[in-house]
Amino acid sequence: MKRLIVFLYAMMMGISMWAQQPVFTVVYATSDDGFVNVRQRPSTKAPVLTKLYMFSHGLGNGVLRGQSGNWCKVSVGNVTGWAYSKYVGSQNWYSGRGHDKIVAARENTPIYRESYEDGSKYPLFATVSKGTIIADEYDEDGIYYVLKTAHDFLFIKKTDVRIVSGI
């Protein structure tokens, strides 16, 4: 009985640990005008730093970095600021169903995208912190793990991540 209690406690701690890890989440605007302002602070009075646009080729163009009240912290390119959550949609490749997970193995783990404009095959899309759960729904292609969107793909080098088996 004591072993069972210890086992159940360990399982709950493991589930709790995964719940606290950040998950790679791509964001996009859902507003009628096709964009949402990304501001310096979580306030409509704060200066606008850039814009977060709607889907392009089935992929958002920003990355969720955190949330506070009705605002979410997002990165668009190399700019990080705050967008009003009501006008922000999200997509991710982590279902939480216990499949093998891709987890960032180093700080600033790069995630690449397909390119149609600049000639480089896989330009940088975003980076994520060490320990971020990137996906548990993915394919493999040579040296990359591949995240599928409606039209495009994201790529993560296998050497930049580790695979963690289901809980």
PDB file of C-alpha atoms in Angstrom, residues 24 26 93 101-106 108-114 122-129 132-148 153-163:
ATOM      1  CA  PHE A  24       5.711  26.382 -27.953  1.00  0.00           C
ATOM      2  CA  VAL A  26       2.381  30.258 -32.395  1.00  0.00           C
ATOM      3  CA  TRP A  93       1.625  20.927 -31.830  1.00  0.00           C
ATOM      4  CA  LYS A 101       7.449  14.944 -26.731  1.00  0.00           C
ATOM      5  CA  ILE A 102      10.024  17.127 -28.458  1.00  0.00           C
ATOM      6  CA  VAL A 103      11.586  19.291 -25.734  1.00  0.00           C
ATOM      7  CA  ALA A 104      14.096  22.100 -26.301  1.00  0.00           C
ATOM      8  CA  ALA A 105      17.478  20.871 -25.093  1.00  0.00           C
ATOM      9  CA  ARG A 106      19.276  24.206 -25.022  1.00  0.00           C
ATOM     10  CA  ASN A 108      17.361  29.710 -27.538  1.00  0.00           C
ATOM     11  CA  THR A 109      16.579  26.513 -29.437  1.00  0.00           C
ATOM     12  CA  PRO A 110      15.964  27.611 -33.052  1.00  0.00           C
ATOM     13  CA  ILE A 111      12.815  26.716 -34.951  1.00  0.00           C
ATOM     14  CA  TYR A 112      12.973  27.190 -38.703  1.00  0.00           C
ATOM     15  CA  ARG A 113      10.313  27.726 -41.379  1.00  0.00           C
ATOM     16  CA  GLU A 114      10.065  27.238 -45.116  1.00  0.00           C
ATOM     17  CA  TYR A 122      15.019  27.260 -43.739  1.00  0.00           C
ATOM     18  CA  PRO A 123      15.241  30.784 -42.264  1.00  0.00           C
ATOM     19  CA  LEU A 124      14.820  31.241 -38.515  1.00  0.00           C
ATOM     20  CA  PHE A 125      11.173  31.499 -37.422  1.00  0.00           C
ATOM     21  CA  ALA A 126      11.618  31.747 -33.636  1.00  0.00           C
ATOM     22  CA  THR A 127      13.625  30.507 -30.677  1.00  0.00           C
ATOM     23  CA  VAL A 128      12.364  28.866 -27.504  1.00  0.00           C
ATOM     24  CA  SER A 129      13.820  28.471 -24.034  1.00  0.00           C
ATOM     25  CA  THR A 132       9.955  24.230 -23.660  1.00  0.00           C
ATOM     26  CA  ILE A 133       7.684  21.466 -24.928  1.00  0.00           C
ATOM     27  CA  ILE A 134       7.671  21.952 -28.687  1.00  0.00           C
ATOM     28  CA  ALA A 135       5.378  19.143 -29.847  1.00  0.00           C
ATOM     29  CA  ASP A 136       4.040  15.659 -29.443  1.00  0.00           C
ATOM     30  CA  GLU A 137       2.532  15.699 -32.958  1.00  0.00           C
ATOM     31  CA  TYR A 138       5.332  15.719 -35.527  1.00  0.00           C
ATOM     32  CA  ASP A 139       7.036  13.883 -38.369  1.00  0.00           C
ATOM     33  CA  GLU A 140      10.686  13.174 -39.052  1.00  0.00           C
ATOM     34  CA  ASP A 141      12.650  14.196 -42.140  1.00  0.00           C
ATOM     35  CA  GLY A 142      16.375  13.514 -42.135  1.00  0.00           C
ATOM     36  CA  ILE A 143      18.053  15.750 -39.548  1.00  0.00           C
ATOM     37  CA  TYR A 144      14.782  17.538 -38.680  1.00  0.00           C
ATOM     38  CA  TYR A 145      11.564  17.037 -36.786  1.00  0.00           C
ATOM     39  CA  VAL A 146       8.732  18.603 -38.793  1.00  0.00           C
ATOM     40  CA  LEU A 147       5.638  20.436 -37.538  1.00  0.00           C
ATOM     41  CA  LYS A 148       2.906  20.606 -40.187  1.00  0.00           C
ATOM     42  CA  PHE A 153       6.079  23.458 -42.192  1.00  0.00           C
ATOM     43  CA  LEU A 154       8.284  24.297 -39.236  1.00  0.00           C
ATOM     44  CA  PHE A 155      11.568  22.449 -38.718  1.00  0.00           C
ATOM     45  CA  ILE A 156      13.585  21.676 -35.594  1.00  0.00           C
ATOM     46  CA  LYS A 157      17.030  20.104 -35.820  1.00  0.00           C
ATOM     47  CA  LYS A 158      17.092  16.799 -33.981  1.00  0.00           C
ATOM     48  CA  THR A 159      20.413  17.769 -32.349  1.00  0.00           C
ATOM     49  CA  ASP A 160      18.775  20.811 -30.664  1.00  0.00           C
ATOM     50  CA  VAL A 161      16.104  18.862 -28.785  1.00  0.00           C
ATOM     51  CA  ARG A 162      15.531  15.730 -26.771  1.00  0.00           C
ATOM     52  CA  ILE A 163      12.660  13.285 -26.984  1.00  0.00           C
TER      53      ILE A 163
END
